[in-house]
Amino acid sequence: MTIEDVRRVAEQLPRSYEVLVRDRVKFRVGKIVWLAFSADETQMGFAFPKEERDVLVASEPEVFLLPRRSDLRFNWVEVRLDAIDVARMREIVVDAWRLVVPRSVALAQGD
């Protein structure tokens, strides 16, 4: 999985736009960052309910990891891009986007 694969999905989602912050690619909805890549583009952070992330990371530690300590306060988790396929990436990206857009926008998008 590459940043280009993710970009093709993320840029198609309503209200989503790409920004470059300190040489790192991030996607926002309004001012909310909902998707971000590590500097080496091997990991992707994404919006995810913080009350569910420990279970997610524990269930697949080879795929998911906790964000750095300073980001633990946010609804955020990380994924290793080489550990997922296109279908899983799409599911992760769309679910993360749905967490940050108004419900009416998410419902209008469908699947």
Short mmCIF file of C-alpha atoms in Angstrom, two decimals:
data_model
loop_
_atom_site.label_atom_id
_atom_site.label_comp_id
_atom_site.label_asym_id
_atom_site.label_seq_id
_atom_site.Cartn_x
_atom_site.Cartn_y
_atom_site.Cartn_z
CA MET A 1 0.00 0.00 0.00
CA THR A 2 1.33 3.42 -0.90
CA ILE A 3 0.39 6.99 -0.23
CA GLU A 4 -0.82 7.18 -3.85
CA ASP A 5 -3.25 4.30 -3.24
CA VAL A 6 -4.65 6.10 -0.20
CA ARG A 7 -4.74 9.45 -1.98
CA ARG A 8 -6.96 8.01 -4.74
CA VAL A 9 -9.58 7.13 -2.12
CA ALA A 10 -9.24 10.12 0.23
CA GLU A 11 -9.36 12.81 -2.45
CA GLN A 12 -12.71 11.50 -3.70
CA LEU A 13 -14.46 11.94 -0.35
CA PRO A 14 -16.59 15.08 0.04
CA ARG A 15 -15.01 17.93 2.02
CA SER A 16 -11.65 16.12 2.18
CA TYR A 17 -8.56 17.96 1.06
CA GLU A 18 -4.83 17.36 1.17
CA VAL A 19 -2.30 19.57 2.95
CA LEU A 20 1.44 19.42 3.50
CA VAL A 21 2.48 20.15 7.09
CA ARG A 22 6.19 20.04 7.96
CA ASP A 23 6.80 17.89 4.85
CA ARG A 24 4.12 15.38 5.88
CA VAL A 25 0.99 14.65 3.85
CA LYS A 26 -2.24 15.04 5.78
CA PHE A 27 -5.90 15.09 4.87
CA ARG A 28 -8.37 17.42 6.50
CA VAL A 29 -12.07 18.09 6.66
CA GLY A 30 -12.33 21.73 7.62
CA LYS A 31 -9.58 22.19 10.20
CA ILE A 32 -9.74 18.59 11.43
CA VAL A 33 -6.89 16.28 10.41
CA TRP A 34 -8.41 12.85 9.85
CA LEU A 35 -5.58 11.11 8.00
CA ALA A 36 -1.81 11.64 8.18
CA PHE A 37 1.30 9.85 6.99
CA SER A 38 4.59 9.29 8.75
CA ALA A 39 7.58 11.14 7.30
CA ASP A 40 8.77 7.94 5.59
CA GLU A 41 5.20 7.18 4.40
CA THR A 42 5.24 3.65 5.88
CA GLN A 43 2.54 4.35 8.47
CA MET A 44 -0.76 6.13 8.34
CA GLY A 45 -2.52 7.70 11.29
CA PHE A 46 -6.28 7.99 11.09
CA ALA A 47 -9.30 9.14 13.06
CA PHE A 48 -10.53 6.34 15.30
CA PRO A 49 -12.49 6.28 18.56
CA LYS A 50 -9.93 6.34 21.37
CA GLU A 51 -12.11 4.16 23.61
CA GLU A 52 -11.82 1.35 21.00
CA ARG A 53 -8.19 1.66 19.93
CA ASP A 54 -6.61 -0.51 22.67
CA VAL A 55 -8.78 -3.43 21.56
CA LEU A 56 -7.92 -2.81 17.90
CA VAL A 57 -4.17 -2.65 18.56
CA ALA A 58 -4.25 -5.71 20.84
CA SER A 59 -6.21 -7.72 18.26
CA GLU A 60 -3.70 -7.07 15.45
CA PRO A 61 -0.44 -5.65 16.84
CA GLU A 62 1.38 -6.47 13.62
CA VAL A 63 -1.02 -4.16 11.73
CA PHE A 64 -2.08 -1.41 14.15
CA LEU A 65 -0.18 0.60 16.73
CA LEU A 66 -0.92 3.32 19.23
CA PRO A 67 -0.07 6.89 18.27
CA ARG A 68 2.86 8.61 19.90
CA ARG A 69 2.32 9.65 23.51
CA SER A 70 1.46 13.26 22.65
CA ASP A 71 -1.37 12.10 20.36
CA LEU A 72 -3.02 9.69 22.81
CA ARG A 73 -5.51 12.39 23.82
CA PHE A 74 -6.93 12.41 20.28
CA ASN A 75 -9.25 9.96 18.52
CA TRP A 76 -6.32 8.49 16.63
CA VAL A 77 -4.57 5.21 15.82
CA GLU A 78 -1.85 4.17 13.35
CA VAL A 79 -1.60 1.41 10.74
CA ARG A 80 1.41 -0.08 8.98
CA LEU A 81 0.71 0.37 5.27
CA ASP A 82 2.61 -2.77 4.26
CA ALA A 83 0.28 -4.84 6.48
CA ILE A 84 -2.99 -4.02 4.70
CA ASP A 85 -4.46 -4.54 1.26
CA VAL A 86 -6.53 -2.16 -0.88
CA ALA A 87 -9.89 -3.31 0.48
CA ARG A 88 -8.80 -2.89 4.10
CA MET A 89 -7.23 0.49 3.34
CA ARG A 90 -10.44 1.71 1.74
CA GLU A 91 -12.48 0.58 4.75
CA ILE A 92 -10.10 2.33 7.17
CA VAL A 93 -10.04 5.56 5.16
CA VAL A 94 -13.80 5.79 4.65
CA ASP A 95 -14.56 4.94 8.30
CA ALA A 96 -12.07 7.58 9.50
CA TRP A 97 -13.60 10.18 7.19
CA ARG A 98 -17.10 9.36 8.45
CA LEU A 99 -15.97 10.18 12.00
CA VAL A 100 -15.20 13.79 11.09
CA VAL A 101 -17.83 14.84 8.55
CA PRO A 102 -21.39 15.81 9.44
CA ARG A 103 -23.69 12.81 9.56
CA SER A 104 -25.71 14.11 6.60
CA VAL A 105 -22.55 14.18 4.44
CA ALA A 106 -21.55 10.65 5.49
CA LEU A 107 -25.05 9.32 4.79
CA ALA A 108 -25.18 10.99 1.38
CA GLN A 109 -21.88 9.29 0.45
CA GLY A 110 -23.21 5.78 1.06
CA ASP A 111 -20.69 3.00 0.46
#
